[in-house]
């Protein structure tokens, strides 16, 4: 493993910023630390870098315990959100700064800078100063400077937070291509779910200092470990149900709950794409009124109101909507083809309760 955290905690006085976090990053992986503000992700990144020391637990980099090693001894490349470029140095000197500190020979420095300038698309900008660059160019210089001394690990703290949406999208795609080319173990912090899903090989999700889930983008989206992850990653319908006669029931919807005692409260979650809608009232078991549609570009989000007053959200493409001839205010039939029982935040499901019931072709078949 390239990076390993074992039961790492960090307290600032009486405040616990990180609580017993353990995870490993494989060599060459691109891992996103994702979570809300105050979740502990930047503190974790700074502890890996050596900018903060853990209160408890151990951090290992390439098989070496680094708790007592300084930043310089860890061979880490770190990129701050605000770039932290030297304003009085042009691009080439900014990139070469770490090489001078490590006493690389002048010819070797020049060759490395030339290599990175070409790789990062900065040719012709070597003599410009930071204030003469765009936000995207400054971020590329900052990453080039971090990579110049050939670190074993690259750490990025909200790397695209200071640029506008268009440049941020371009930088995401560029970072993925760069990672494929260089294969440097990379950990980056973000609070942007879309960014984490698009860029990461795996995602580490933190909340209130606790580790909520680790998995591939598809795993954390389709198999959320608990309600926090389900709500934080994408859009999720979450319903609080009560078990009666082997069914978890709420607002006219029924979900199989065999083996659960009457009165048991369960949280059922399903993504909008799992809601299948038809204008044919005989096609699916459930009925609702299509109250609103929300334009999301290629997709439309649907707001369905059941006779009980319960409102759920669906999703489909513009083409599907047009082909079906759906209209706001009209009654439709629908089914929920996939759903999960959700654990509470920072909790795991008891062993007797499966994380997900097998999704039937249609719930109506069970009724």
Tab-separated table of C-alpha atoms in Angstrom:
chain	number	residue	atom	x	y	z
A	1	UNK	CA	0.000	0.000	0.000
A	2	UNK	CA	1.131	3.555	-0.707
A	3	UNK	CA	-0.712	5.187	2.240
A	4	UNK	CA	-2.272	3.524	5.283
A	5	UNK	CA	-4.141	5.147	8.172
A	6	UNK	CA	-4.786	2.991	11.241
A	7	UNK	CA	-7.280	4.259	13.813
A	8	UNK	CA	-6.160	7.862	13.315
A	9	UNK	CA	-7.761	10.550	15.502
A	10	UNK	CA	-7.097	14.256	15.827
A	11	UNK	CA	-8.277	16.531	18.613
A	12	UNK	CA	-7.878	20.280	18.882
A	13	UNK	CA	-8.347	20.862	22.589
A	14	UNK	CA	-11.732	19.394	23.470
A	15	UNK	CA	-12.834	19.268	19.815
A	16	UNK	CA	-12.484	15.966	17.977
A	17	UNK	CA	-11.849	16.711	14.287
A	18	UNK	CA	-11.127	13.091	13.261
A	19	UNK	CA	-12.314	9.971	15.088
A	20	UNK	CA	-10.610	6.591	14.603
A	21	UNK	CA	-10.303	6.743	10.807
A	22	UNK	CA	-8.702	3.787	9.001
A	23	UNK	CA	-8.242	3.318	5.267
A	24	UNK	CA	-5.543	2.454	2.729
A	25	UNK	CA	-4.603	3.948	-0.643
A	26	UNK	CA	-3.032	1.641	-3.186
A	27	UNK	CA	-0.003	2.544	-5.269
A	28	UNK	CA	-1.060	4.637	-8.255
A	29	UNK	CA	-4.619	5.234	-7.034
A	30	UNK	CA	-6.524	8.510	-7.356
A	31	UNK	CA	-8.610	8.774	-4.185
A	32	UNK	CA	-11.075	11.505	-3.269
A	33	UNK	CA	-11.726	12.567	0.335
A	34	UNK	CA	-15.329	13.716	0.216
A	35	UNK	CA	-17.607	15.219	2.835
A	36	UNK	CA	-19.342	18.349	4.071
A	37	UNK	CA	-17.527	21.291	5.616
A	38	UNK	CA	-16.166	20.321	9.027
A	39	UNK	CA	-16.222	16.626	8.146
A	40	UNK	CA	-12.495	16.145	8.806
A	41	UNK	CA	-11.253	15.603	5.262
A	42	UNK	CA	-8.718	18.465	5.171
A	43	UNK	CA	-7.420	17.487	8.627
A	44	UNK	CA	-6.844	13.938	7.348
A	45	UNK	CA	-4.988	15.292	4.306
A	46	UNK	CA	-2.814	17.566	6.475
A	47	UNK	CA	-1.948	14.652	8.780
A	48	UNK	CA	-0.826	12.577	5.783
A	49	UNK	CA	1.325	15.521	4.687
A	50	UNK	CA	2.820	16.059	8.144
A	51	UNK	CA	1.300	19.514	8.585
A	52	UNK	CA	-0.701	18.141	11.527
A	53	UNK	CA	0.262	15.324	13.865
A	54	UNK	CA	-2.319	12.677	14.843
A	55	UNK	CA	-3.443	12.602	18.466
A	56	UNK	CA	-3.849	8.839	18.189
A	57	UNK	CA	-3.180	6.165	15.588
A	58	UNK	CA	-0.537	5.611	12.941
A	59	UNK	CA	0.095	6.823	9.394
A	60	UNK	CA	2.245	4.739	7.032
A	61	UNK	CA	3.618	5.787	3.649
A	62	UNK	CA	5.131	3.054	1.488
A	63	UNK	CA	5.583	0.774	4.476
A	64	UNK	CA	7.219	3.385	6.721
A	65	UNK	CA	5.519	4.796	9.816
A	66	UNK	CA	5.719	8.565	9.379
A	67	UNK	CA	4.117	9.925	12.571
A	68	UNK	CA	7.416	11.404	13.714
A	69	UNK	CA	8.719	12.490	10.303
A	70	UNK	CA	8.678	16.115	9.130
A	71	UNK	CA	6.992	17.279	5.940
A	72	UNK	CA	10.348	17.326	4.147
A	73	UNK	CA	11.145	13.746	5.174
A	74	UNK	CA	7.876	12.331	3.822
A	75	UNK	CA	8.510	13.060	0.106
A	76	UNK	CA	5.033	14.536	-0.316
A	77	UNK	CA	3.807	16.945	-2.970
A	78	UNK	CA	1.112	19.250	-1.556
A	79	UNK	CA	-1.107	21.665	-3.502
A	80	UNK	CA	-3.148	24.223	-1.583
A	81	UNK	CA	-6.548	25.546	-2.664
A	82	UNK	CA	-5.204	29.096	-3.093
A	83	UNK	CA	-2.227	27.879	-5.224
A	84	UNK	CA	0.376	29.471	-2.853
A	85	UNK	CA	2.596	30.441	-5.799
A	86	UNK	CA	5.490	32.840	-5.248
A	87	UNK	CA	4.283	36.139	-6.715
A	88	UNK	CA	7.782	37.439	-7.396
A	89	UNK	CA	8.823	34.338	-9.392
A	90	UNK	CA	7.865	33.519	-12.996
A	91	UNK	CA	6.386	30.157	-13.922
A	92	UNK	CA	9.707	28.382	-14.543
A	93	UNK	CA	11.168	29.494	-11.210
A	94	UNK	CA	8.017	28.523	-9.320
A	95	UNK	CA	8.185	25.025	-10.779
A	96	UNK	CA	11.911	24.759	-10.047
A	97	UNK	CA	11.654	25.962	-6.438
A	98	UNK	CA	11.495	22.520	-4.813
A	99	UNK	CA	14.330	21.283	-6.995
A	100	UNK	CA	16.564	24.105	-5.754
A	101	UNK	CA	15.727	23.245	-2.157
A	102	UNK	CA	16.709	19.627	-2.858
A	103	UNK	CA	19.910	20.864	-4.534
A	104	UNK	CA	19.309	19.402	-7.975
A	105	UNK	CA	22.012	20.324	-10.482
A	106	UNK	CA	21.178	23.263	-12.759
A	107	UNK	CA	21.023	21.131	-15.911
A	108	UNK	CA	18.759	18.558	-14.210
A	109	UNK	CA	16.492	21.353	-12.937
A	110	UNK	CA	16.196	22.872	-16.398
A	111	UNK	CA	15.399	19.504	-17.963
A	112	UNK	CA	12.736	18.710	-15.348
A	113	UNK	CA	11.097	22.139	-15.697
A	114	UNK	CA	11.049	21.831	-19.486
A	115	UNK	CA	9.471	18.373	-19.180
A	116	UNK	CA	6.714	19.614	-16.877
A	117	UNK	CA	6.056	22.803	-18.848
A	118	UNK	CA	5.424	20.669	-21.933
A	119	UNK	CA	3.376	18.049	-20.063
A	120	UNK	CA	1.171	20.639	-18.350
A	121	UNK	CA	0.493	22.721	-21.457
A	122	UNK	CA	2.431	25.750	-20.158
A	123	UNK	CA	4.763	26.233	-23.111
A	124	UNK	CA	5.307	29.934	-23.791
A	125	UNK	CA	4.310	30.930	-20.268
A	126	UNK	CA	7.636	30.189	-18.557
A	127	UNK	CA	8.476	33.869	-18.086
A	128	UNK	CA	5.060	35.033	-16.903
A	129	UNK	CA	4.294	35.855	-13.278
A	130	UNK	CA	1.299	34.399	-11.398
A	131	UNK	CA	-0.803	37.567	-11.757
A	132	UNK	CA	-0.442	37.273	-15.535
A	133	UNK	CA	-2.004	33.773	-15.596
A	134	UNK	CA	-5.591	32.551	-15.576
A	135	UNK	CA	-6.897	30.568	-12.592
A	136	UNK	CA	-6.566	27.307	-14.490
A	137	UNK	CA	-2.992	28.098	-15.511
A	138	UNK	CA	-2.039	28.998	-11.942
A	139	UNK	CA	-3.431	25.705	-10.707
A	140	UNK	CA	-1.425	23.805	-13.323
A	141	UNK	CA	1.735	25.605	-12.221
A	142	UNK	CA	1.009	24.741	-8.585
A	143	UNK	CA	0.575	21.041	-9.416
A	144	UNK	CA	3.685	21.068	-11.631
A	145	UNK	CA	5.691	22.585	-8.760
A	146	UNK	CA	4.424	19.887	-6.382
A	147	UNK	CA	5.330	17.116	-8.838
A	148	UNK	CA	8.727	18.519	-9.849
A	149	UNK	CA	10.761	16.772	-7.085
A	150	UNK	CA	9.113	13.441	-8.023
A	151	UNK	CA	7.184	12.868	-4.765
A	152	UNK	CA	5.877	9.441	-3.836
A	153	UNK	CA	2.443	10.919	-3.055
A	154	UNK	CA	0.555	13.963	-4.396
A	155	UNK	CA	-1.962	15.638	-2.057
A	156	UNK	CA	-4.480	18.206	-3.345
A	157	UNK	CA	-6.670	20.324	-1.045
A	158	UNK	CA	-9.805	21.476	-2.916
A	159	UNK	CA	-7.672	21.835	-6.060
A	160	UNK	CA	-10.378	23.356	-8.269
A	161	UNK	CA	-12.340	25.357	-5.718
A	162	UNK	CA	-10.969	28.751	-6.774
A	163	UNK	CA	-11.896	28.598	-10.473
A	164	UNK	CA	-15.216	28.993	-12.281
A	165	UNK	CA	-17.415	26.079	-13.348
A	166	UNK	CA	-16.162	25.818	-16.947
A	167	UNK	CA	-12.473	25.861	-15.973
A	168	UNK	CA	-13.182	23.441	-13.121
A	169	UNK	CA	-14.656	20.921	-15.571
A	170	UNK	CA	-11.644	21.262	-17.876
A	171	UNK	CA	-9.230	20.810	-14.957
A	172	UNK	CA	-11.026	17.664	-13.802
A	173	UNK	CA	-10.617	16.061	-17.207
A	174	UNK	CA	-7.012	17.234	-17.358
A	175	UNK	CA	-6.228	15.778	-13.911
A	176	UNK	CA	-7.604	12.369	-14.926
A	177	UNK	CA	-5.479	12.352	-18.097
A	178	UNK	CA	-2.423	13.493	-16.133
A	179	UNK	CA	-2.916	10.778	-13.551
A	180	UNK	CA	-3.200	8.099	-16.207
A	181	UNK	CA	0.075	9.322	-17.717
A	182	UNK	CA	2.100	9.774	-14.504
A	183	UNK	CA	0.434	7.135	-12.273
A	184	UNK	CA	1.359	9.061	-9.105
A	185	UNK	CA	-0.555	8.062	-5.972
A	186	UNK	CA	-2.930	11.007	-5.490
A	187	UNK	CA	-5.326	11.984	-2.709
A	188	UNK	CA	-7.522	15.051	-3.136
A	189	UNK	CA	-10.051	16.775	-0.909
A	190	UNK	CA	-13.374	17.976	-2.254
A	191	UNK	CA	-16.874	18.759	-1.021
A	192	UNK	CA	-18.219	18.466	-4.597
A	193	UNK	CA	-19.970	15.106	-5.079
A	194	UNK	CA	-19.910	15.347	-8.869
A	195	UNK	CA	-16.190	16.072	-8.838
A	196	UNK	CA	-15.455	13.067	-6.613
A	197	UNK	CA	-17.612	10.744	-8.723
A	198	UNK	CA	-16.053	11.923	-11.979
A	199	UNK	CA	-12.375	11.950	-10.997
A	200	UNK	CA	-11.777	9.296	-8.308
A	201	UNK	CA	-10.871	5.619	-8.542
A	202	UNK	CA	-12.257	5.318	-5.006
A	203	UNK	CA	-13.970	7.730	-2.636
A	204	UNK	CA	-13.468	8.040	1.134
A	205	UNK	CA	-16.542	9.713	2.657
A	206	UNK	CA	-16.160	11.529	5.981
A	207	UNK	CA	-18.733	13.248	8.187
A	208	UNK	CA	-18.245	14.832	11.626
A	209	UNK	CA	-14.797	13.246	11.749
A	210	UNK	CA	-16.079	9.706	11.184
A	211	UNK	CA	-15.489	7.451	8.218
A	212	UNK	CA	-18.872	6.729	6.642
A	213	UNK	CA	-17.926	4.642	3.585
A	214	UNK	CA	-15.100	3.733	1.205
A	215	UNK	CA	-15.800	2.507	-2.306
A	216	UNK	CA	-15.701	3.114	-6.023
A	217	UNK	CA	-17.902	5.918	-7.361
A	218	UNK	CA	-20.441	3.357	-8.500
A	219	UNK	CA	-20.434	1.551	-5.138
A	220	UNK	CA	-21.037	4.650	-3.024
A	221	UNK	CA	-23.757	5.842	-5.396
A	222	UNK	CA	-25.614	2.568	-5.890
A	223	UNK	CA	-24.828	0.903	-2.554
A	224	UNK	CA	-24.702	3.664	0.093
A	225	UNK	CA	-23.667	2.293	3.483
A	226	UNK	CA	-26.056	4.477	5.439
A	227	UNK	CA	-28.540	7.325	5.197
A	228	UNK	CA	-25.905	10.055	5.308
A	229	UNK	CA	-24.106	8.664	2.247
A	230	UNK	CA	-27.398	8.071	0.449
A	231	UNK	CA	-28.442	11.694	0.895
A	232	UNK	CA	-24.989	13.223	0.366
A	233	UNK	CA	-24.154	11.396	-2.872
A	234	UNK	CA	-26.659	12.419	-5.503
A	235	UNK	CA	-30.421	12.592	-4.905
A	236	UNK	CA	-32.204	9.944	-2.863
A	237	UNK	CA	-35.829	9.444	-1.875
A	238	UNK	CA	-35.751	8.469	1.816
A	239	UNK	CA	-38.948	7.212	3.454
A	240	UNK	CA	-39.477	6.279	7.084
A	241	UNK	CA	-41.675	3.192	7.134
A	242	UNK	CA	-43.278	1.009	9.771
A	243	UNK	CA	-43.470	-2.773	9.529
A	244	UNK	CA	-46.923	-4.338	9.640
A	245	UNK	CA	-47.699	-7.940	8.709
A	246	UNK	CA	-44.325	-8.474	6.990
A	247	UNK	CA	-44.458	-5.249	4.959
A	248	UNK	CA	-42.764	-1.909	5.498
A	249	UNK	CA	-45.542	0.569	4.746
A	250	UNK	CA	-45.699	4.331	4.226
A	251	UNK	CA	-48.072	6.609	2.346
A	252	UNK	CA	-49.629	3.789	0.346
A	253	UNK	CA	-46.292	2.178	-0.623
A	254	UNK	CA	-45.409	-1.329	0.546
A	255	UNK	CA	-41.939	-2.904	0.704
A	256	UNK	CA	-41.252	-6.559	1.654
A	257	UNK	CA	-39.933	-6.840	5.232
A	258	UNK	CA	-40.177	-10.528	6.025
A	259	UNK	CA	-38.837	-11.427	9.460
A	260	UNK	CA	-39.118	-7.905	10.875
A	261	UNK	CA	-41.411	-7.423	13.896
A	262	UNK	CA	-44.540	-5.310	13.674
A	263	UNK	CA	-43.839	-1.731	14.681
A	264	UNK	CA	-40.196	-1.816	13.524
A	265	UNK	CA	-39.183	1.477	11.897
A	266	UNK	CA	-37.128	1.149	8.699
A	267	UNK	CA	-35.649	3.820	6.442
A	268	UNK	CA	-36.162	2.927	2.778
A	269	UNK	CA	-34.107	4.703	0.128
A	270	UNK	CA	-34.326	4.704	-3.681
A	271	UNK	CA	-32.801	6.833	-6.417
A	272	UNK	CA	-35.041	8.852	-8.756
A	273	UNK	CA	-33.917	6.715	-11.714
A	274	UNK	CA	-35.474	3.664	-9.978
A	275	UNK	CA	-38.952	5.180	-10.319
A	276	UNK	CA	-40.534	3.997	-13.583
A	277	UNK	CA	-43.487	6.080	-14.766
A	278	UNK	CA	-46.154	5.407	-17.393
A	279	UNK	CA	-49.189	7.369	-18.660
A	280	UNK	CA	-50.969	3.992	-18.885
A	281	UNK	CA	-52.748	3.691	-15.530
A	282	UNK	CA	-52.944	-0.092	-15.880
A	283	UNK	CA	-49.219	-0.665	-16.486
A	284	UNK	CA	-47.953	-0.334	-12.897
A	285	UNK	CA	-49.526	-0.950	-9.502
A	286	UNK	CA	-49.145	2.500	-7.956
A	287	UNK	CA	-50.753	5.762	-9.026
A	288	UNK	CA	-49.769	9.381	-8.541
A	289	UNK	CA	-50.235	12.817	-10.061
A	290	UNK	CA	-47.292	14.316	-11.955
A	291	UNK	CA	-47.153	17.646	-10.124
A	292	UNK	CA	-43.966	19.201	-11.513
A	293	UNK	CA	-41.096	18.585	-13.901
A	294	UNK	CA	-37.703	20.238	-13.379
A	295	UNK	CA	-35.356	20.789	-16.313
A	296	UNK	CA	-31.819	19.501	-15.642
A	297	UNK	CA	-30.374	19.665	-19.147
A	298	UNK	CA	-30.468	16.206	-20.702
A	299	UNK	CA	-32.572	14.912	-17.811
A	300	UNK	CA	-35.880	15.894	-16.235
A	301	UNK	CA	-36.694	15.412	-12.564
A	302	UNK	CA	-40.293	14.457	-11.883
A	303	UNK	CA	-42.254	15.226	-8.725
A	304	UNK	CA	-44.997	12.670	-8.099
A	305	UNK	CA	-47.729	13.083	-5.488
A	306	UNK	CA	-49.485	9.939	-4.254
A	307	UNK	CA	-53.152	9.964	-3.143
A	308	UNK	CA	-51.881	9.931	0.469
A	309	UNK	CA	-50.038	13.227	-0.114
A	310	UNK	CA	-46.616	11.541	-0.095
A	311	UNK	CA	-44.283	13.144	-2.669
A	312	UNK	CA	-41.448	11.214	-4.357
A	313	UNK	CA	-38.986	12.153	-7.090
A	314	UNK	CA	-38.369	10.369	-10.363
A	315	UNK	CA	-36.022	11.001	-13.279
A	316	UNK	CA	-35.980	10.388	-17.024
A	317	UNK	CA	-34.507	11.815	-20.204
A	318	UNK	CA	-36.254	14.506	-22.231
A	319	UNK	CA	-36.714	11.978	-25.045
A	320	UNK	CA	-38.413	9.447	-22.752
A	321	UNK	CA	-40.715	12.152	-21.402
A	322	UNK	CA	-41.731	13.217	-24.915
A	323	UNK	CA	-42.202	9.635	-26.165
A	324	UNK	CA	-44.466	8.799	-23.239
A	325	UNK	CA	-46.496	11.955	-23.753
A	326	UNK	CA	-46.411	12.878	-20.071
A	327	UNK	CA	-48.007	16.127	-18.891
A	328	UNK	CA	-47.989	17.965	-15.596
A	329	UNK	CA	-51.235	17.603	-13.664
A	330	UNK	CA	-52.073	14.215	-15.190
A	331	UNK	CA	-52.396	10.957	-13.278
A	332	UNK	CA	-49.759	8.297	-14.005
A	333	UNK	CA	-48.879	4.817	-12.817
A	334	UNK	CA	-45.438	3.950	-11.455
A	335	UNK	CA	-43.272	1.336	-9.825
A	336	UNK	CA	-40.058	1.409	-7.768
A	337	UNK	CA	-37.749	-1.171	-9.295
A	338	UNK	CA	-34.825	-0.924	-6.845
A	339	UNK	CA	-34.491	0.224	-3.245
A	340	UNK	CA	-32.406	-0.197	-0.104
A	341	UNK	CA	-32.868	-0.340	3.646
A	342	UNK	CA	-30.658	2.424	5.044
A	343	UNK	CA	-28.634	2.355	8.237
A	344	UNK	CA	-28.292	5.447	10.401
A	345	UNK	CA	-25.310	7.785	9.967
A	346	UNK	CA	-22.032	6.385	11.378
A	347	UNK	CA	-23.730	3.040	11.900
A	348	UNK	CA	-23.816	-0.381	10.301
A	349	UNK	CA	-26.817	-2.575	9.746
A	350	UNK	CA	-27.346	-5.439	12.197
A	351	UNK	CA	-26.353	-8.752	10.648
A	352	UNK	CA	-29.940	-10.005	10.434
A	353	UNK	CA	-31.031	-7.042	8.291
A	354	UNK	CA	-29.716	-7.089	4.691
A	355	UNK	CA	-28.278	-3.916	3.249
A	356	UNK	CA	-30.542	-4.255	0.233
A	357	UNK	CA	-33.526	-6.441	-0.501
A	358	UNK	CA	-33.427	-8.094	-3.922
A	359	UNK	CA	-35.188	-5.673	-6.239
A	360	UNK	CA	-38.231	-7.372	-7.799
A	361	UNK	CA	-39.210	-6.604	-11.406
A	362	UNK	CA	-42.197	-4.810	-9.946
A	363	UNK	CA	-43.323	-4.394	-6.358
A	364	UNK	CA	-46.856	-5.122	-7.518
A	365	UNK	CA	-45.942	-8.776	-7.936
A	366	UNK	CA	-45.503	-9.022	-4.159
A	367	UNK	CA	-48.886	-7.518	-3.324
